[in-house]
């Protein structure tokens, strides 16, 4: 294919230093270097090619995943990669695999819930991958409600063992990634029963398969749960089903950091505070927010580049048509997605520091910020993943018909991303948790208890309940404090409003259930405020590089004002702004889009994604999309012959009116 | 599997006659009968089974589609099915196939654009499927902008032929369904050039493949454009690429109803009015709106039944947990989708009558309503398909984790549905057309020209610009005229507002381009008003059956008030309602959801979908989902062996630390 840069003219108009922006996006020069090296390493290795992924049948697809995972592990060892490098490498391989669960759930579960002794026994095996593990919590009948799980682990004092059992069909473990075909071990969540009493859900290390020949151990039924959304996507993962028929494991495979069962069968709580478990949750959700910014930026990168290449209408005097990125409707749909990718990146960065903070406090037995941190991470997980899922699909639509081709990369990105809205907490269930926390915070305001962290603004309730937005001109909306105050007023007023309505019900619980749709909206308002605040704070920091800060300022304003416009009803109904001020938002947005326009292609270049990682003919760095689309098409297996298989049996008899005779 | 009805208790609580509602949904007793017979015919025929569709690799998948299409054609002939029956049959087979384009685009194009003589020559061949045709308009470089197509058809007076040619890569035809592997003929759109002059885009009948052995004719390069979204979905269709290298066709294969080229090469317009072409467009878009209600109702049916089966949380005193359909957040997401399915059904029904009306007027040379009908169908196509695409994905999320399995039916329904947002006019491009029409209508108001049809309300502009909504209590929102007026006021005010802002720009065109994001919102407001109005009108008709009208009334209110809540910003910013009235909307919605609750399962039963058509283990009529999920899982090819292919090469060496030696 010709070597050209069809986007050179777009790159020339950028008003900032793209290399400096790359560092801001990556987090640091070091992180950029690691990312860059790992991305290139993966891209240059033929084993990691993924062009034909969507064309493979499930078995073949799965086998290539096993191959990639083994090859990655080999390279990680050969090159003595650090943990940071190895995890980046897995990221750029860009394919769900059992290793995600092994490293991301199995190992952390043992670290978090195992005793020192258990960690010493199991972790070295896991680190060397002498055992491969997964995380088996969800069952056919229960996901969100973990307390409702039905698998039992009954202690048998005669043999000093737990008997793991699936008493019903719905108690079958269902969904755990890596379980279906690969894992030798699992952390299994089951109801601990001893001395006839049910002590609720606990984690157990259970071996599932023989280490000799990989066959399921006696009493264990295990398999894959079948095809999922998309053609490649999550089908590279062996999400599994698992049933136990009275499987016995030694007593010391109960994860015992928080509670133990004695040789005699006594259930004993340890003196380790249960709250310690929360830090893992904060950690995992922080990674999900980081993933959201990656997925959204990736989709936005594809849609932006293609929108700058794609020309449609608007030719004047026989000249070239207009690139569709020049249409205001396209900008109005696309630019907020770019801004949101940056917003999520920065709130994710901040969440990482929150995790450190929470961990340190926990170690010092300070639980004062825990509930707030928990609510905040739950809310941000929900907000960013829901928005990203919709944003990816919007990017696909922004690419017109060609976005529907697998070779655009967007269908598979959508299919592989959307489970993030469901796992680690269904997004609505999470928002309801945030709402509960907000209601509690509001109710405590009168008792003088100071709200902390991301709810601190609520301490300012008296001002926020009656303040009036002072915006007079469209440019006044460029003032971060005006934005901030409007978002704070809206959030606090929605929360207070809900609290008042809830309190009218016969009981608090009844009120909460009845008003839960409104409560979810209040929770969203609160979470959007957090993202807006963190973006504003980021832009107020020192930022290196020519023009970088100016671009981030524009993105920050686009992010906030687009939200304001989308949720105008909230702002107006709570009187946080006036209709006239609302109209000024649209005006300012138009002007911000024009300012951003010359920079957009370079702003997505700053994500520093390789063509391999993007996996999209439409998102190519060089914008040379048409020859690439054309080339890719001919690789489809249907094109192996000009006349398709089935012609003789199913097409010719139709054309020749010989169907009556044919046996189909 | 056990024979049970897990949803019997839900069906007992219904407050209306489901059989009567089935007739309302189907349109008439006759249509219900035809549907019912065809659905059962398809469901009972093993050739039409579709359980394993998502597990097949592309070639195999495509071959089964060929088989189904041939078998359908055989059955249609054997059973002497009417056109109505045949089309229903194809609908219930539920699989995109070349026949869709043959019957849906190729035949209508010849009917609409061919002369009597051409119709007599080509239609009998097409009706018997002695030739199979497709509709080849879109090119690699141009979709929305049809005037930008690059394929040329140059008349050669020496041989009395057109020379069809693809002068550039981007002029390759790209996307036509049925083109890639099956069609023997196509209606090809190309620039007609004669006597050195380019007369713009015209349709030509071009033979592509030999009728003897199906090989592409000389000068023709044709193939499939490759994998698309989803694993089954549109991959059963051979969307194709096509290039011409100076392919010659007889002059009389120009479709000549509107214009001809004489033997000498003179371009001549016929006296048939060009506007006649519009009636086809109205027809096609009306079918798309009908399809939207079918797709949305199907997704809503699955999510509703599963939500009534799925229990999570809320167990009291050890009793069963609550069905998730009882949660207000679930209701708030799901019930408006059921209401929208009904709304789209009725607006689709009305569009059918609009089509008849337009056709009759055209035949009488009355073009007065054409522009309005055109804008109306464009807008409704855009509105209903965008909403349906999002609605299907929302239904999937409403099913939690299990919605992500292909066996839920929802991933494939989404993947197969979403192109409706792009084909037959990109939804944003269509809304911009509506906006142009609205701006014109507004500008003509002062000239005294009476707006017609769905814009008639604009004639009432003086009242609508200053009226105040009189709603005082939540129950006042049950009044259809209050709803209607609020939607009219909002629509008119947004349109007028846009018109004023547009007029401030240096030129009308510049203003339009600049404000196009706002204009799209105004267009949406107008289109939502149409749907609301048609639903209100429907409910005001005589409707048979116990309790049927009452349920439709509730659905109508839910449809309108949910929109009002979602777009509250519009209503407030235009002063169409007050913040207090906005808050009453939420209150009324809660009460409407409670009223609907006992009826929802039966309301989706009224769609009369067979389990075969639904194709969803979660949407089963009997609600017996868990055994079905479990059974389906084991059918995955990955479960053919307990130890997966690739174990020896890629898993064992990892576990046994033998990777260094392995050659991957
Ligand atoms: C790709 C993928 C990978 C996964 N990997 C793993 C894994 O490795 N290990 C593992 O253990 N699990 C895994 N899971 C399971 C996942 O964690 C669960 O699917 C998730 O927790 C959601 O639970 P659910 O499916 O039971 O949803 P449900 O709770 O059944 O949700 C159904 C609907 O009910 C609503 N709802 C539920 N409760 C309430 C309530 N109280 N109030 C209001 N509405 C409510 C939800 O909002 C949703 O709309 C995975 C899932 C997927 C899709
Ligand atoms: C499954 C499928 C089946 C199809 N079947 C057929 C078929 O049988 N025959 C056939 O001929 N074609 C077919 N098509 C092609 C289809 O008709 C085109 O894809 C469609 O018309 C959209 O055009 P496009 O792809 O050029 O989008 P583009 O116009 O390139 O759209 C890209 C983006 O630009 C925006 N945009 C474009 N113009 C403007 C404007 N003036 N103002 C503002 N924004 C603008 C759009 O909103 C969109 O966001 C099919 C497509 C699909 C996906
Ligand atoms: Ca496949």
Short mmCIF file of C-alpha atoms and ligand atoms in Angstrom, two decimals, chain A residues 54 56-57 231, chain B residues 54 56-57 231, ligand 3:
data_model
loop_
_atom_site.label_atom_id
_atom_site.label_comp_id
_atom_site.label_asym_id
_atom_site.label_seq_id
_atom_site.Cartn_x
_atom_site.Cartn_y
_atom_site.Cartn_z
CA UNK A 54 -13.52 -12.03 13.86
CA UNK A 56 -12.54 -17.61 13.32
CA UNK A 57 -14.98 -20.14 14.67
CA UNK A 231 -17.61 -12.43 16.93
CA UNK B 54 -23.86 -17.69 16.39
CA UNK B 56 -20.94 -21.03 12.82
CA UNK B 57 -17.96 -19.71 10.92
CA UNK B 231 -21.51 -13.32 15.12
CA1 LIG C 3 -18.11 -16.20 14.52
#
